[in-house]
PDB file of C-alpha atoms in Angstrom:
ATOM      1  CA  MET A   1      -0.058   0.172   0.247  1.00 51.00           C
ATOM      2  CA  LYS A   2       2.676   2.893   0.642  1.00 51.00           C
ATOM      3  CA  LEU A   3       4.760   1.920  -2.471  1.00 48.00           C
ATOM      4  CA  ARG A   4       1.225   1.815  -4.381  1.00 49.00           C
ATOM      5  CA  THR A   5       0.642   5.101  -2.738  1.00 49.00           C
ATOM      6  CA  ILE A   6       4.620   6.631  -3.298  1.00 51.00           C
ATOM      7  CA  THR A   7       3.895   5.837  -7.060  1.00 49.00           C
ATOM      8  CA  PHE A   8       1.131   7.924  -7.190  1.00 48.00           C
ATOM      9  CA  GLY A   9       2.406  10.656  -5.810  1.00 50.00           C
ATOM     10  CA  PHE A  10       5.696  10.292  -8.116  1.00 48.00           C
ATOM     11  CA  SER A  11       2.612   9.772 -11.292  1.00 49.00           C
ATOM     12  CA  LEU A  12       1.239  13.457 -10.403  1.00 44.00           C
ATOM     13  CA  LEU A  13       4.292  15.000  -9.973  1.00 50.00           C
ATOM     14  CA  LEU A  14       5.616  14.517 -12.916  1.00 49.00           C
ATOM     15  CA  ILE A  15       2.082  14.839 -14.669  1.00 53.00           C
ATOM     16  CA  GLY A  16       2.417  18.241 -13.157  1.00 49.00           C
ATOM     17  CA  SER A  17       5.655  19.000 -14.574  1.00 47.00           C
ATOM     18  CA  LEU A  18       4.351  18.418 -17.914  1.00 46.00           C
ATOM     19  CA  VAL A  19       1.857  20.472 -17.776  1.00 40.00           C
ATOM     20  CA  MET A  20       3.368  23.000 -16.597  1.00 43.00           C
ATOM     21  CA  ALA A  21       6.310  22.447 -19.772  1.00 44.00           C
ATOM     22  CA  ALA A  22       3.213  22.763 -21.826  1.00 40.00           C
ATOM     23  CA  LYS A  23       2.298  25.692 -20.730  1.00 38.00           C
ATOM     24  CA  GLU A  24       5.712  27.295 -21.756  1.00 38.00           C
ATOM     25  CA  PRO A  25       5.958  29.288 -25.227  1.00 36.00           C
ATOM     26  CA  VAL A  26       7.643  27.435 -27.398  1.00 33.00           C
ATOM     27  CA  SER A  27      10.380  29.565 -28.832  1.00 31.00           C
ATOM     28  CA  LYS A  28      11.285  30.362 -24.279  1.00 34.00           C
ATOM     29  CA  ALA A  29      11.274  26.398 -24.055  1.00 37.00           C
ATOM     30  CA  LEU A  30      13.459  25.982 -26.972  1.00 39.00           C
ATOM     31  CA  THR A  31      15.892  28.590 -26.720  1.00 42.00           C
ATOM     32  CA  ASN A  32      16.678  27.784 -22.853  1.00 46.00           C
ATOM     33  CA  ASP A  33      20.089  28.499 -23.028  1.00 49.00           C
ATOM     34  CA  VAL A  34      23.006  30.270 -20.841  1.00 51.00           C
ATOM     35  CA  VAL A  35      25.973  31.618 -22.398  1.00 57.00           C
ATOM     36  CA  ASN A  36      28.689  31.740 -19.840  1.00 57.00           C
ATOM     37  CA  GLN A  37      31.982  32.303 -19.248  1.00 57.00           C
ATOM     38  CA  GLN A  38      33.892  32.421 -15.714  1.00 57.00           C
ATOM     39  CA  GLY A  39      38.234  32.797 -16.709  1.00 64.00           C
ATOM     40  CA  LYS A  40      39.407  30.361 -18.791  1.00 90.00           C
ATOM     41  CA  VAL A  41      35.738  28.551 -17.967  1.00 94.00           C
ATOM     42  CA  ILE A  42      33.375  28.725 -21.164  1.00 96.00           C
ATOM     43  CA  SER A  43      29.725  27.141 -20.289  1.00 96.00           C
ATOM     44  CA  ILE A  44      26.730  26.546 -22.752  1.00 96.00           C
ATOM     45  CA  GLU A  45      23.650  24.778 -21.425  1.00 97.00           C
ATOM     46  CA  GLY A  46      20.080  24.214 -23.113  1.00 97.00           C
ATOM     47  CA  VAL A  47      18.368  22.652 -26.112  1.00 98.00           C
ATOM     48  CA  ASN A  48      19.099  23.669 -29.579  1.00 98.00           C
ATOM     49  CA  ASN A  49      21.462  25.419 -29.540  1.00 96.00           C
ATOM     50  CA  ASN A  50      23.686  27.070 -32.191  1.00 97.00           C
ATOM     51  CA  ARG A  51      26.931  28.999 -30.810  1.00 96.00           C
ATOM     52  CA  THR A  52      30.330  29.837 -32.145  1.00 96.00           C
ATOM     53  CA  ILE A  53      33.147  30.059 -29.269  1.00 95.00           C
ATOM     54  CA  GLU A  54      35.942  31.645 -30.447  1.00 94.00           C
ATOM     55  CA  ALA A  55      38.614  30.260 -28.207  1.00 93.00           C
ATOM     56  CA  LYS A  56      41.975  31.672 -27.330  1.00 92.00           C
ATOM     57  CA  GLY A  57      43.464  28.566 -26.463  1.00 91.00           C
ATOM     58  CA  GLY A  58      43.370  27.011 -22.903  1.00 92.00           C
ATOM     59  CA  GLU A  59      39.983  27.495 -22.119  1.00 96.00           C
ATOM     60  CA  ILE A  60      37.862  24.746 -20.821  1.00 97.00           C
ATOM     61  CA  VAL A  61      34.505  24.312 -22.853  1.00 98.00           C
ATOM     62  CA  GLN A  62      31.624  22.397 -21.595  1.00 98.00           C
ATOM     63  CA  ILE A  63      28.173  21.721 -22.824  1.00 98.00           C
ATOM     64  CA  GLU A  64      25.679  20.961 -21.191  1.00 98.00           C
ATOM     65  CA  GLY A  65      21.980  19.572 -22.471  1.00 98.00           C
ATOM     66  CA  ALA A  66      20.403  18.451 -25.554  1.00 98.00           C
ATOM     67  CA  ASP A  67      20.812  18.368 -29.320  1.00 98.00           C
ATOM     68  CA  ASN A  68      23.452  21.873 -29.441  1.00 98.00           C
ATOM     69  CA  LYS A  69      25.980  22.415 -32.358  1.00 98.00           C
ATOM     70  CA  VAL A  70      28.320  24.247 -31.219  1.00 98.00           C
ATOM     71  CA  VAL A  71      31.712  25.387 -33.122  1.00 98.00           C
ATOM     72  CA  ILE A  72      35.260  26.219 -31.877  1.00 98.00           C
ATOM     73  CA  ARG A  73      37.328  28.264 -33.584  1.00 96.00           C
ATOM     74  CA  GLY A  74      41.505  28.638 -31.482  1.00 95.00           C
ATOM     75  CA  ASN A  75      42.501  25.316 -29.336  1.00 96.00           C
ATOM     76  CA  VAL A  76      40.534  25.040 -26.106  1.00 97.00           C
ATOM     77  CA  SER A  77      42.568  22.775 -23.285  1.00 97.00           C
ATOM     78  CA  LYS A  78      39.266  20.594 -22.629  1.00 98.00           C
ATOM     79  CA  LEU A  79      35.928  19.745 -23.914  1.00 98.00           C
ATOM     80  CA  ILE A  80      33.281  18.321 -21.854  1.00 99.00           C
ATOM     81  CA  ILE A  81      30.049  17.495 -22.703  1.00 99.00           C
ATOM     82  CA  GLU A  82      27.111  15.949 -20.641  1.00 99.00           C
ATOM     83  CA  GLY A  83      23.942  14.984 -22.442  1.00 98.00           C
ATOM     84  CA  LYS A  84      22.254  13.820 -25.829  1.00 99.00           C
ATOM     85  CA  GLY A  85      22.671  14.948 -29.243  1.00 99.00           C
ATOM     86  CA  ASN A  86      25.444  17.864 -29.168  1.00 99.00           C
ATOM     87  CA  THR A  87      27.924  17.915 -32.304  1.00 99.00           C
ATOM     88  CA  VAL A  88      31.201  20.043 -31.544  1.00 99.00           C
ATOM     89  CA  THR A  89      33.497  20.992 -34.370  1.00 98.00           C
ATOM     90  CA  GLY A  90      36.969  21.745 -33.219  1.00 97.00           C
ATOM     91  CA  ASN A  91      40.188  22.448 -34.417  1.00 95.00           C
ATOM     92  CA  ASP A  92      42.629  21.311 -31.612  1.00 96.00           C
ATOM     93  CA  ILE A  93      41.474  20.002 -28.226  1.00 97.00           C
ATOM     94  CA  THR A  94      43.584  18.606 -25.196  1.00 98.00           C
ATOM     95  CA  THR A  95      40.637  16.034 -23.572  1.00 98.00           C
ATOM     96  CA  VAL A  96      37.700  14.923 -24.919  1.00 99.00           C
ATOM     97  CA  THR A  97      34.830  13.963 -21.797  1.00 99.00           C
ATOM     98  CA  ILE A  98      32.030  12.915 -22.884  1.00 99.00           C
ATOM     99  CA  GLU A  99      29.162  11.709 -20.677  1.00 99.00           C
ATOM    100  CA  GLY A 100      25.866  10.250 -21.965  1.00 98.00           C
ATOM    101  CA  ALA A 101      24.673   9.634 -25.339  1.00 99.00           C
ATOM    102  CA  ASP A 102      24.813  10.076 -29.533  1.00 99.00           C
ATOM    103  CA  ASN A 103      26.896  12.526 -29.605  1.00 99.00           C
ATOM    104  CA  MET A 104      29.229  14.172 -32.252  1.00 99.00           C
ATOM    105  CA  VAL A 105      33.075  15.408 -31.944  1.00 99.00           C
ATOM    106  CA  ASN A 106      34.602  16.035 -35.392  1.00 98.00           C
ATOM    107  CA  ILE A 107      38.159  17.736 -34.073  1.00 98.00           C
ATOM    108  CA  GLY A 108      41.516  17.955 -35.581  1.00 97.00           C
ATOM    109  CA  SER A 109      43.863  16.995 -33.055  1.00 97.00           C
ATOM    110  CA  VAL A 110      43.160  15.107 -28.939  1.00 98.00           C
ATOM    111  CA  GLU A 111      45.318  13.564 -27.098  1.00 98.00           C
ATOM    112  CA  THR A 112      43.044  11.784 -24.762  1.00 98.00           C
ATOM    113  CA  VAL A 113      39.178  10.726 -24.987  1.00 99.00           C
ATOM    114  CA  GLN A 114      36.797   9.466 -21.986  1.00 99.00           C
ATOM    115  CA  ILE A 115      33.503   8.475 -22.724  1.00 99.00           C
ATOM    116  CA  GLU A 116      30.583   6.874 -20.710  1.00 98.00           C
ATOM    117  CA  GLY A 117      27.292   6.640 -22.467  1.00 98.00           C
ATOM    118  CA  VAL A 118      25.713   5.058 -25.460  1.00 98.00           C
ATOM    119  CA  LYS A 119      26.951   6.020 -29.475  1.00 98.00           C
ATOM    120  CA  ASN A 120      29.371   9.200 -28.918  1.00 99.00           C
ATOM    121  CA  HIS A 121      31.741   9.126 -31.648  1.00 99.00           C
ATOM    122  CA  VAL A 122      34.932  10.990 -31.521  1.00 99.00           C
ATOM    123  CA  HIS A 123      36.115  11.707 -35.026  1.00 98.00           C
ATOM    124  CA  TYR A 124      40.323  13.133 -35.266  1.00 98.00           C
ATOM    125  CA  LYS A 125      42.756  13.470 -37.995  1.00 97.00           C
ATOM    126  CA  SER A 126      46.063  13.951 -35.434  1.00 97.00           C
ATOM    127  CA  THR A 127      47.273  13.748 -31.981  1.00 97.00           C
ATOM    128  CA  LYS A 128      50.402  15.205 -29.944  1.00 95.00           C
ATOM    129  CA  ASN A 129      50.606  12.190 -27.942  1.00 95.00           C
ATOM    130  CA  LYS A 130      54.740  10.705 -28.857  1.00 94.00           C
ATOM    131  CA  SER A 131      52.968   7.238 -29.522  1.00 93.00           C
ATOM    132  CA  GLY A 132      50.465   8.166 -32.027  1.00 91.00           C
ATOM    133  CA  GLN A 133      47.800   7.061 -30.153  1.00 94.00           C
ATOM    134  CA  VAL A 134      44.926   8.971 -28.833  1.00 97.00           C
ATOM    135  CA  LYS A 135      44.425   7.770 -25.050  1.00 98.00           C
ATOM    136  CA  VAL A 136      41.401   5.632 -24.910  1.00 98.00           C
ATOM    137  CA  SER A 137      38.688   5.683 -22.295  1.00 98.00           C
ATOM    138  CA  THR A 138      35.045   3.932 -22.895  1.00 97.00           C
ATOM    139  CA  GLU A 139      32.997   2.749 -20.760  1.00 98.00           C
ATOM    140  CA  GLY A 140      28.720   1.526 -22.658  1.00 97.00           C
ATOM    141  CA  ALA A 141      28.203   0.757 -25.676  1.00 97.00           C
ATOM    142  CA  ASP A 142      28.091   1.620 -29.134  1.00 98.00           C
ATOM    143  CA  ASN A 143      31.125   5.019 -28.832  1.00 98.00           C
ATOM    144  CA  MET A 144      33.458   4.599 -31.009  1.00 98.00           C
ATOM    145  CA  VAL A 145      36.801   6.974 -31.411  1.00 98.00           C
ATOM    146  CA  MET A 146      38.214   7.360 -34.673  1.00 97.00           C
ATOM    147  CA  LYS A 147      41.208   9.173 -36.868  1.00 96.00           C
ATOM    148  CA  MET A 148      40.190  10.475 -39.519  1.00 94.00           C
ATOM    149  CA  LYS A 149      42.373  10.541 -42.907  1.00 84.00           C
TER     150      LYS A 149
END
C-alpha cells in the first residue's frame, strides 16, 4: 500500500511538471540556453543552441544539454559534454570528456578521450602524443573514437 501511494505521488508530480512545461511558450522552451564564461571556463547550457566559440587557447568548454551545435574556433584544453545529441566541431582539443548518448565530436587534434554512455563518436585527424595513439577510455555501448584521413 505504501509503495502504491509513493508511486501515485510521483506520477502526480510528473504530470504536474509536464503540464507546466506545456504552458511555457515554445520559443522559450527551445531557447533555454545559457552561455557563460568565468575565467577560462566557457559553459553552454540548454537545448537546440547554435553557438560559435572564439577560443584564445587553454579554455575549458563545457556543454550541458541536448541537440546543441557548437563550433570551436581556436584551441582549448578540455571539452566536456554532458547530454544527448550534441555536435561539436573544433580544432585542437587536448582532452575530450563525454557523458551521455548520441554525441558527435569532429576535431583536428586530440590527446585523451574519455567516454561514458551510448553511441558517442569522436573523429580526429591527428594526435600530439609521442606514441601516435590517442589515450582512450570508454564505458558503455557503441562508442567510437576514430582517426580520419
